[in-house]
Coordinates of C-alpha atoms in Angstrom, one line a residue:
M1 CA -6.6 -11.3 2.0
S2 CA -6.0 -15.0 2.3
D3 CA -7.0 -16.9 5.4
S4 CA -4.3 -19.5 5.0
G5 CA -1.0 -19.2 6.7
P6 CA 2.5 -20.4 5.7
A7 CA 3.2 -24.1 5.3
G8 CA 6.0 -23.9 7.8
P9 CA 8.5 -21.7 9.5
S10 CA 10.3 -20.7 6.4
D11 CA 8.1 -21.4 3.4
G12 CA 5.1 -19.2 2.7
P13 CA 2.0 -20.0 0.7
D14 CA 2.4 -20.7 -3.0
T15 CA -0.1 -18.1 -4.2
S16 CA -1.1 -17.6 -7.7
A17 CA -3.5 -14.8 -7.1
A18 CA -2.8 -11.6 -9.1
S19 CA -1.2 -8.7 -7.3
G20 CA -3.2 -6.3 -9.4
A21 CA -5.3 -6.2 -12.6
G22 CA -3.6 -8.3 -15.2
A23 CA -0.7 -9.3 -12.9
R24 CA 1.4 -12.3 -13.6
P25 CA 1.1 -15.4 -11.3
R26 CA 3.1 -14.8 -8.1
P27 CA 5.9 -17.2 -7.2
P28 CA 6.0 -18.8 -3.8
V29 CA 6.4 -16.5 -0.8
R30 CA 9.0 -17.2 1.8
A31 CA 9.3 -15.8 5.3
I32 CA 12.7 -15.2 6.9
D33 CA 12.9 -17.1 10.2
P34 CA 15.6 -15.5 12.3
A35 CA 16.4 -18.8 14.0
T36 CA 17.0 -20.9 10.8
S37 CA 17.6 -18.5 7.9
K38 CA 21.0 -17.5 6.6
R39 CA 22.6 -14.9 8.9
K40 CA 23.6 -11.4 7.8
T41 CA 27.3 -10.9 6.9
D42 CA 27.9 -9.3 10.3
G43 CA 26.8 -12.6 11.9
E44 CA 23.6 -11.1 13.3
A45 CA 20.2 -12.7 12.7
P46 CA 17.9 -11.0 10.2
L47 CA 14.5 -9.8 11.2
P48 CA 11.4 -11.6 10.0
A49 CA 10.3 -10.5 6.5
L50 CA 8.2 -11.8 3.6
Y51 CA 9.7 -12.0 0.1
L52 CA 9.4 -13.7 -3.2
S53 CA 11.4 -16.9 -3.0
D54 CA 13.2 -16.8 -6.4
R55 CA 13.4 -13.0 -7.2
L56 CA 15.8 -10.2 -6.6
L57 CA 15.5 -6.5 -7.5
V58 CA 18.4 -4.8 -9.3
R59 CA 19.0 -1.0 -9.4
N60 CA 18.5 0.4 -12.9
G61 CA 21.0 2.7 -14.6
A62 CA 23.3 3.4 -17.5
G63 CA 25.6 0.5 -16.5
L64 CA 22.9 -2.0 -15.7
T65 CA 23.8 -4.3 -18.6
R66 CA 27.4 -4.5 -17.4
D67 CA 26.2 -4.9 -13.8
L68 CA 23.9 -7.7 -14.9
S69 CA 26.8 -9.4 -16.6
S70 CA 28.8 -9.3 -13.3
I71 CA 25.7 -10.6 -11.4
G72 CA 25.4 -13.4 -13.9
D73 CA 29.0 -14.4 -13.4
A74 CA 28.6 -14.4 -9.6
L75 CA 25.4 -16.4 -9.9
A76 CA 27.1 -19.0 -12.1
K77 CA 29.6 -19.7 -9.3
L78 CA 26.5 -20.8 -7.3
D79 CA 25.2 -22.9 -10.2
L80 CA 22.5 -20.3 -10.8
R81 CA 21.4 -18.1 -13.7
Y82 CA 18.9 -15.3 -14.0
E83 CA 16.3 -14.0 -16.4
L84 CA 14.5 -10.7 -16.5
T85 CA 11.1 -11.0 -14.8
P86 CA 8.3 -10.0 -17.3
R87 CA 6.4 -6.9 -16.3
A88 CA 2.9 -7.6 -14.9
D89 CA 1.3 -5.4 -17.5
G90 CA 3.3 -6.7 -20.4
G91 CA 5.1 -3.4 -20.9
P92 CA 8.8 -3.1 -21.8
R93 CA 11.5 -2.7 -19.1
E94 CA 13.5 0.5 -19.5
L95 CA 16.8 -0.6 -18.0
D96 CA 18.6 2.7 -18.4
S97 CA 16.3 4.7 -16.1
G98 CA 18.1 5.8 -12.9
S99 CA 16.1 3.9 -10.3
W100 CA 15.5 0.6 -8.7
G101 CA 12.9 -1.7 -10.1
T102 CA 14.3 -4.4 -12.4
S103 CA 13.2 -7.8 -11.2
I104 CA 15.2 -10.8 -12.0
T105 CA 14.1 -14.4 -11.5
L106 CA 16.8 -16.9 -10.3
R107 CA 17.0 -20.4 -11.9
S108 CA 19.1 -23.4 -11.0
M109 CA 21.6 -24.5 -13.7
T110 CA 21.8 -28.0 -12.5
S111 CA 18.4 -29.1 -11.1
P112 CA 15.1 -27.7 -12.0
I113 CA 13.5 -29.4 -9.0
D114 CA 15.7 -27.7 -6.4
P115 CA 14.0 -24.6 -4.9
V116 CA 15.9 -21.3 -5.0
D117 CA 16.0 -19.2 -1.9
A118 CA 16.7 -15.5 -2.8
W119 CA 17.7 -14.6 0.8
T120 CA 20.3 -17.3 0.9
V121 CA 21.6 -16.4 -2.5
L122 CA 21.8 -12.7 -1.6
Q123 CA 23.7 -13.4 1.5
Q124 CA 26.1 -15.7 -0.4
L125 CA 26.7 -12.9 -2.9
R126 CA 27.2 -10.3 -0.2
A127 CA 29.7 -12.6 1.6
A128 CA 31.7 -13.1 -1.6
D129 CA 31.7 -9.5 -2.9
G130 CA 29.9 -7.0 -0.6
P131 CA 30.2 -3.8 -2.7
A132 CA 29.0 -5.5 -5.9
T133 CA 25.7 -6.4 -4.2
D134 CA 24.8 -2.8 -3.2
N135 CA 22.5 -2.7 -6.2
L136 CA 20.7 -5.9 -5.2
S137 CA 17.7 -6.3 -2.9
L138 CA 15.1 -8.9 -2.0
E139 CA 11.7 -8.5 -3.7
H140 CA 9.4 -8.1 -0.8
V141 CA 5.7 -8.7 -0.5
L142 CA 3.7 -5.7 0.5
R143 CA 0.5 -5.8 2.4
P144 CA -1.9 -3.2 3.6
A145 CA -1.6 -1.5 7.0
D146 CA -5.1 -2.7 7.5
G147 CA -7.3 -3.9 10.4
Y148 CA -6.2 -7.6 10.9
W149 CA -4.4 -7.8 14.1
G150 CA -1.6 -9.8 15.5
G151 CA -0.5 -11.2 12.2
V152 CA -1.4 -9.5 8.9
G153 CA -4.0 -11.9 7.8
G154 CA -2.6 -15.4 8.3
Y155 CA 0.6 -15.1 6.3
W156 CA 2.3 -14.0 9.5
G157 CA 0.4 -16.1 12.0
G158 CA 2.4 -19.2 12.8
V159 CA 5.6 -18.3 10.9
G160 CA 7.9 -19.9 13.6
G161 CA 5.9 -18.1 16.2
Y162 CA 7.6 -14.8 15.3
W163 CA 4.6 -13.0 13.9
G164 CA 1.5 -14.7 15.3
G165 CA 2.1 -14.1 19.0
V166 CA 2.7 -10.4 18.7
G167 CA 4.9 -10.9 21.7
G168 CA 8.5 -11.6 22.1
Y169 CA 9.7 -10.3 18.7
W170 CA 6.7 -7.9 18.6
G171 CA 7.4 -6.1 21.8
G172 CA 5.3 -7.9 24.3
V173 CA 1.8 -6.8 23.1
G174 CA -0.6 -9.6 23.7
G175 CA -2.2 -11.1 20.5
S176 CA -5.6 -11.5 22.2
A177 CA -5.7 -7.8 23.1
L178 CA -5.0 -6.8 19.5
Q179 CA -7.7 -9.2 18.3
E180 CA -10.2 -7.3 20.3
Y181 CA -10.1 -4.6 17.6
S182 CA -11.5 -7.1 15.1
V183 CA -14.7 -7.6 17.0
P184 CA -17.7 -5.6 15.7
G185 CA -18.6 -2.9 18.2
R186 CA -15.0 -2.7 19.3
G187 CA -13.4 -1.6 16.0
G188 CA -14.2 -4.5 13.8
R189 CA -15.7 -4.1 10.3
M190 CA -19.5 -3.8 10.4
P191 CA -22.2 -2.0 8.4
V192 CA -23.6 1.3 9.7
S193 CA -26.0 4.0 8.5
L194 CA -24.7 7.4 7.6
A195 CA -27.1 10.3 7.1
L196 CA -24.5 12.5 5.2
P197 CA -24.7 13.6 1.6
D198 CA -21.6 13.4 -0.6
P199 CA -19.3 16.0 0.9
A200 CA -18.2 17.0 -2.6
L201 CA -21.5 18.7 -3.0
R202 CA -20.2 21.4 -0.6
A203 CA -16.7 21.6 -2.0
E204 CA -15.2 25.0 -2.8
V205 CA -14.4 25.9 -6.4
L206 CA -10.6 26.1 -6.9
D207 CA -8.3 27.1 -9.7
R208 CA -6.7 23.7 -9.2
N209 CA -7.8 20.9 -6.9
P210 CA -5.2 19.1 -4.9
V211 CA -4.6 15.5 -6.1
I212 CA -4.2 12.6 -3.7
V213 CA -3.1 9.3 -5.3
V214 CA -4.1 5.9 -3.7
P215 CA -2.3 2.8 -5.0
D216 CA -4.4 0.1 -3.4
T217 CA -7.3 -2.1 -4.3
E218 CA -10.1 -0.9 -6.7
I219 CA -12.3 2.0 -5.7
A220 CA -15.7 0.4 -6.3
K221 CA -18.9 1.9 -7.6
H222 CA -20.6 4.0 -5.0
P223 CA -23.0 7.0 -5.0
W224 CA -20.2 9.2 -3.7
F225 CA -17.8 8.4 -6.6
K226 CA -19.9 8.8 -9.7
D227 CA -18.1 12.0 -10.8
S228 CA -15.1 11.0 -12.9
A229 CA -13.5 14.4 -12.4
R230 CA -13.4 13.8 -8.6
V231 CA -12.3 10.2 -8.8
V232 CA -9.8 9.3 -11.6
R233 CA -9.3 5.6 -12.2
L234 CA -6.0 4.6 -13.9
R235 CA -4.5 1.3 -15.0
M236 CA -1.0 0.2 -16.0
K237 CA -0.6 -0.7 -19.7
D238 CA 2.7 -1.2 -21.5
G239 CA 4.6 0.6 -18.7
R240 CA 2.3 3.6 -18.6
L241 CA -0.7 4.7 -16.6
V242 CA -3.8 5.2 -18.7
P243 CA -7.4 5.9 -17.9
A244 CA -9.3 2.7 -17.1
D245 CA -12.1 3.8 -19.4
S246 CA -9.7 3.7 -22.3
L247 CA -9.3 -0.1 -21.7
G248 CA -13.0 -0.6 -21.7
E249 CA -13.1 -1.1 -17.9
T250 CA -15.2 0.4 -15.2
A251 CA -14.9 0.6 -11.5
A252 CA -15.3 -2.8 -9.8
S253 CA -18.3 -3.8 -7.9
S254 CA -18.6 -7.3 -6.5
T255 CA -22.4 -7.4 -6.7
L256 CA -25.3 -5.3 -7.7
P257 CA -26.9 -3.5 -4.8
T258 CA -29.7 -5.5 -3.4
S259 CA -32.1 -2.6 -4.1
E260 CA -31.5 -3.2 -7.8
L261 CA -32.5 -6.9 -7.6
P262 CA -36.0 -8.3 -7.5
P263 CA -37.3 -9.1 -3.9
G264 CA -36.2 -12.5 -2.8
D265 CA -33.8 -12.9 -5.6
P266 CA -31.1 -15.4 -4.3
S267 CA -28.4 -13.6 -6.3
A268 CA -28.7 -10.8 -3.7
Q269 CA -26.5 -12.9 -1.5
A270 CA -22.9 -13.0 -2.7
E271 CA -20.1 -15.3 -1.8
P272 CA -18.1 -14.0 1.3
P273 CA -16.0 -11.1 0.1
G274 CA -12.2 -11.0 0.4
L275 CA -11.0 -9.6 3.7
L276 CA -9.6 -6.6 1.9
Q277 CA -12.6 -5.9 -0.4
G278 CA -13.4 -2.3 -0.3
H279 CA -10.1 -1.2 1.3
A280 CA -9.5 1.6 -1.2
T281 CA -13.2 2.5 -1.3
F282 CA -13.0 3.0 2.5
I283 CA -9.9 5.1 2.1
A284 CA -11.4 7.2 -0.7
G285 CA -14.4 8.0 1.5
L286 CA -12.2 9.2 4.3
I287 CA -10.4 11.5 1.9
R288 CA -13.7 12.8 0.6
Q289 CA -14.9 13.6 4.1
G290 CA -11.6 15.3 5.1
C291 CA -11.0 17.3 1.9
P292 CA -14.0 17.2 -0.5
E293 CA -12.1 19.4 -2.9
A294 CA -9.4 16.8 -3.5
T295 CA -9.2 14.8 -6.7
I296 CA -8.7 11.1 -5.8
V297 CA -6.6 9.1 -8.2
S298 CA -7.2 5.3 -7.9
I299 CA -4.5 2.9 -9.1
P300 CA -5.3 -0.8 -8.4
V301 CA -2.1 -2.6 -7.4
M302 CA -3.6 -5.5 -5.5
G303 CA -6.7 -7.6 -5.4
D304 CA -8.9 -8.4 -2.4
D305 CA -6.2 -10.7 -1.1
G306 CA -4.2 -7.6 -0.3
I307 CA -0.9 -8.7 -1.7
V308 CA 1.4 -6.8 -4.1
D309 CA 4.9 -7.7 -5.2
E310 CA 7.5 -5.0 -4.6
G311 CA 8.5 -5.1 -8.2
V312 CA 4.9 -4.5 -9.3
M313 CA 4.6 -1.6 -6.9
L314 CA 7.8 0.0 -8.1
D315 CA 6.7 -0.3 -11.7
V316 CA 3.4 1.5 -10.9
L317 CA 5.2 4.2 -8.8
Q318 CA 7.7 4.8 -11.7
A319 CA 4.9 5.2 -14.1
L320 CA 3.1 7.6 -11.7
L321 CA 6.3 9.7 -11.2
D322 CA 6.8 9.9 -15.0
R323 CA 3.2 11.1 -15.4
H324 CA 3.7 13.6 -12.6
V325 CA 7.0 15.1 -13.9
H326 CA 5.5 15.3 -17.5
G327 CA 2.5 17.2 -16.0
Q328 CA 4.9 19.6 -14.3
E329 CA 7.0 20.2 -17.4
H330 CA 4.4 20.0 -20.2
G331 CA 1.0 19.6 -18.7
P332 CA -1.8 18.8 -18.2
V333 CA -1.5 20.0 -14.6
S334 CA -4.2 17.5 -13.7
D335 CA -1.5 14.8 -14.0
V336 CA 0.5 16.5 -11.1
V337 CA 0.4 14.7 -7.7
D338 CA 0.2 16.6 -4.4
V339 CA -0.1 13.8 -1.9
L340 CA 0.8 10.1 -2.3
S341 CA -1.1 8.1 0.3
L342 CA 0.3 4.6 1.0
S343 CA -1.7 2.3 3.3
L344 CA 0.6 -0.7 2.8
G345 CA 4.2 -1.8 3.4
Y346 CA 6.5 -4.7 4.4
Y347 CA 8.7 -5.6 7.4
A348 CA 12.4 -5.2 6.6
E349 CA 14.9 -7.9 7.4
D350 CA 17.8 -5.5 7.9
S351 CA 18.8 -1.8 7.6
T352 CA 19.3 -1.8 3.8
Y353 CA 15.8 -0.6 3.4
T354 CA 17.0 3.0 4.2
S355 CA 18.7 3.1 0.8
G356 CA 16.8 0.4 -1.0
P357 CA 14.3 0.4 -3.8
V358 CA 11.3 1.9 -2.0
A359 CA 13.4 4.6 -0.3
D360 CA 15.1 5.5 -3.6
M361 CA 11.7 5.8 -5.4
L362 CA 10.0 7.9 -2.7
D363 CA 13.0 10.2 -2.5
R364 CA 12.4 11.0 -6.1
F365 CA 8.8 11.8 -5.5
A366 CA 9.9 14.2 -2.7
E367 CA 12.3 15.9 -5.1
S368 CA 9.4 16.5 -7.4
G369 CA 7.4 18.1 -4.6
V370 CA 5.1 15.3 -3.7
A371 CA 4.2 14.8 0.0
V372 CA 4.2 11.1 0.8
V373 CA 2.3 9.6 3.8
A374 CA 2.4 6.0 4.9
G375 CA 0.7 3.9 7.6
V376 CA 2.9 2.6 10.4
G377 CA 1.2 -0.9 10.5
N378 CA -0.9 -2.8 12.9
D379 CA 1.1 -5.3 14.9
G380 CA 2.0 -3.3 18.0
T381 CA 5.7 -3.6 17.2
S382 CA 8.7 -1.3 16.7
S383 CA 10.1 -3.4 13.9
P384 CA 10.7 -1.4 10.7
F385 CA 7.6 -1.3 8.5
V386 CA 8.6 0.2 5.1
P387 CA 7.8 2.8 3.8
A388 CA 6.6 4.3 7.1
A389 CA 9.9 3.5 8.7
L390 CA 11.6 6.0 6.3
A391 CA 9.8 8.9 8.0
A392 CA 11.7 12.0 9.2
E393 CA 10.9 15.4 10.6
P394 CA 10.5 18.4 8.3
P395 CA 13.5 20.6 7.9
K396 CA 13.6 23.7 10.2
R397 CA 14.5 25.9 7.2
I398 CA 13.1 25.6 3.7
L399 CA 16.0 25.8 1.3
P400 CA 15.7 25.7 -2.6
R401 CA 16.6 22.0 -2.6
S402 CA 14.8 21.0 0.7
N403 CA 12.6 18.0 0.1
P404 CA 9.4 17.2 2.0
P405 CA 10.1 14.2 4.3
L406 CA 7.9 11.1 4.3
A407 CA 5.3 11.3 7.1
S408 CA 4.3 8.1 9.0
V409 CA 0.8 7.9 10.4
G410 CA -0.3 5.9 13.5
A411 CA -3.9 5.4 14.7
C412 CA -5.6 6.6 17.8
N413 CA -8.8 5.4 19.5
P414 CA -12.1 7.3 19.1
D415 CA -11.2 9.5 22.1
G416 CA -8.6 11.2 19.9
I417 CA -6.0 11.0 22.6
T418 CA -5.0 7.4 23.4
V419 CA -3.0 5.5 20.7
A420 CA -4.5 2.3 19.4
L421 CA -2.9 -0.7 20.9
F422 CA -2.2 -2.2 17.4
S423 CA -0.5 0.9 16.0
N424 CA 3.2 0.2 15.5
N425 CA 5.6 2.2 17.5
L426 CA 8.3 3.1 14.9
A427 CA 11.3 5.2 15.5
V428 CA 9.5 8.2 14.0
V429 CA 5.7 8.5 14.1
S430 CA 5.0 11.8 12.4
A431 CA 1.3 12.0 13.3
V432 CA -1.4 10.0 15.0
R433 CA -4.9 10.3 13.6
L434 CA -8.3 8.7 14.1
G435 CA -8.1 5.1 12.9
V436 CA -10.4 3.1 15.1
S437 CA -14.1 2.6 14.4
V438 CA -14.0 5.2 11.7
V439 CA -17.0 5.4 9.3
S440 CA -16.6 5.5 5.5
T441 CA -17.7 4.2 2.2
L442 CA -17.8 0.5 1.2
P443 CA -18.8 -1.4 -1.9
L444 CA -22.5 -2.1 -2.1
T445 CA -22.4 -5.8 -1.3
N446 CA -24.5 -8.3 0.6
G447 CA -22.7 -11.4 1.9
M448 CA -24.1 -14.7 2.9
G449 CA -24.7 -13.8 6.5
Q450 CA -28.3 -13.4 7.7
P451 CA -30.1 -11.4 10.4
S452 CA -30.3 -13.4 13.6
T453 CA -34.1 -12.8 13.6
K454 CA -36.5 -12.1 10.8
I455 CA -40.3 -11.8 11.0
A456 CA -42.8 -11.1 8.2
V457 CA -46.0 -9.4 9.3
D458 CA -48.6 -8.1 6.9
G459 CA -46.1 -7.9 4.0
T460 CA -43.6 -6.0 6.1
V461 CA -40.3 -7.6 7.0
R462 CA -38.9 -6.8 10.4
C463 CA -35.4 -8.1 11.3
T464 CA -32.2 -7.5 13.2
V465 CA -29.1 -6.2 11.5
D466 CA -27.6 -8.3 8.8
P467 CA -23.9 -8.4 9.8
D468 CA -22.5 -8.3 6.3
D469 CA -25.1 -6.4 4.3
Y470 CA -23.3 -3.3 3.0
T471 CA -25.9 -2.3 0.5
G472 CA -26.3 0.9 2.4
G473 CA -22.8 1.8 1.3
F474 CA -21.2 2.6 4.6
G475 CA -19.4 0.7 7.4
V476 CA -17.0 0.9 10.3
W477 CA -13.4 -0.3 10.1
S478 CA -10.1 0.2 12.0
G479 CA -6.5 0.3 11.1
T480 CA -3.5 2.6 10.4
S481 CA -4.6 2.1 6.8
F482 CA -7.4 4.5 7.5
A483 CA -5.6 6.9 9.8
T484 CA -3.3 7.5 6.8
P485 CA -5.9 9.0 4.4
V486 CA -7.3 11.1 7.3
F487 CA -3.9 12.7 7.5
A488 CA -3.5 12.9 3.7
A489 CA -6.8 14.8 3.5
E490 CA -5.6 17.1 6.3
L491 CA -2.4 17.8 4.3
A492 CA -4.5 18.6 1.2
V493 CA -6.5 21.1 3.2
A494 CA -3.3 22.7 4.4
L495 CA -2.1 23.0 0.8
I496 CA -5.4 24.7 -0.2
D497 CA -5.0 27.1 2.7
Q498 CA -1.6 28.2 1.2
G499 CA -3.1 29.2 -2.1
D500 CA -1.7 29.2 -5.6
L501 CA -1.9 25.5 -6.3
T502 CA -1.5 26.4 -10.0
D503 CA 2.3 26.8 -9.6
V504 CA 3.4 23.2 -10.0
S505 CA 7.1 23.7 -10.4
P506 CA 9.1 21.3 -8.2
R507 CA 10.5 24.1 -6.0
A508 CA 7.0 25.6 -5.4
M509 CA 5.5 22.2 -4.6
R510 CA 8.4 21.3 -2.3
G511 CA 7.9 24.5 -0.3
R512 CA 4.1 24.0 -0.1
A513 CA 4.5 20.4 1.0
I514 CA 7.0 21.2 3.8
R515 CA 4.8 24.0 5.1
A516 CA 1.7 21.7 5.0
L517 CA 3.6 19.0 6.9
R518 CA 4.7 21.6 9.5
A519 CA 1.1 22.7 10.0
C520 CA -0.2 19.2 10.4
I521 CA 2.5 17.2 12.1
G522 CA 2.2 17.2 15.9
R523 CA -1.5 18.3 16.0
V524 CA -3.8 16.4 18.3
S525 CA -6.1 14.3 16.2
S526 CA -9.4 15.9 15.4

């Protein structure tokens, strides 16, 4: 996660870091400022949101070519043109698939030095011809529902004061109170010792293991994740998900464990890690603790900066859905997904998110029987954080076409009763699970910090705790990012309890998912 904030109240940082492995350079990020940005067509101010400044998303479909022609004509009236945005992995764009996901880049026809603001363009198009823009959306920037309080890592802090103060627009929760959770000993990240063998060693043998997919950062090398059958690492290539090993890649690890280096070797001290380093590794450890039988599928969509473009995320989800459906219809059943765990999202500028790209995509996962869980975010606000804001209650009756609703997950304090102050209060919070000072796996790294006191006596080194030495492989962290996999693992256990996971037909999977959600939603955290 970047430590730098936006340059001003409307322009975000011009980042060039990759959103994921092999991703294209990212265009400048803008933040909607409700006080100065173009208003909605009803005259109301939009909500703050982060988006790519020169990109729009277009709904795919059989008539997309015709629709793009109409969009091109409408843009020409604004002295603009468009071009298809290249896929991050270099794969082809299939414009006739029935979903959102085609990213277009806007260009000025008159002046290459004039910036293009996608929000302004979208509102101009909506004002000129509202129905024709139903298939257009901003391309948002997604970030983890992690443990950085009162302003999602600096991109929010200072954007016109709307994000950074976590007050006023954010419901009156004081920023300093939220920051308390970042202090080691009060929920902040810190190394710990864990005298617990890999829970997978005690896992039951099943005819088919539940599969939990984690699109996030890399899952790093760790003693718990050596078994490739338990942790499957995939990458995007040419529009498809393929095993990372087939590309000659292995799981990332920022440094060798210190124990593998000669004593006193200065290379044992690494540069300070990115603030999101180990995010997915931590998530995977929580899943392993909660459901050791689960197969964890890792799909890196972002780097340690914790940023992913919405278009990139949609490409990955489309490829995952294709893989899942193919597994249902033709096999192998190992490609079928039971739970999709999403510890990331974006704040929506208006209500169009309810039928927008992410909602459309996750509806299709539900139709195929996948239970989707998403973290509610960590800013103490009731503003819509997508996809968690799409949550709904399970249906009271299971009909043949009943779809499992998305479940949103908030975080509670270690007492298991009180809700964490940072946990967003969305319209629907499906479940609250432990998300403060939880213990899990982290990459085996050693930063540049040092123990406060070190004494060498008779060849033995005695010292205080090194605050950023994670070579023991475990740490403490907080956030709804981590309450989410706790709930995902609980769902996987509920699926196992129902039995017959070998029936992967959409109808059977939908029924199992709804029953699992009913069993888990509303429980007191445990």
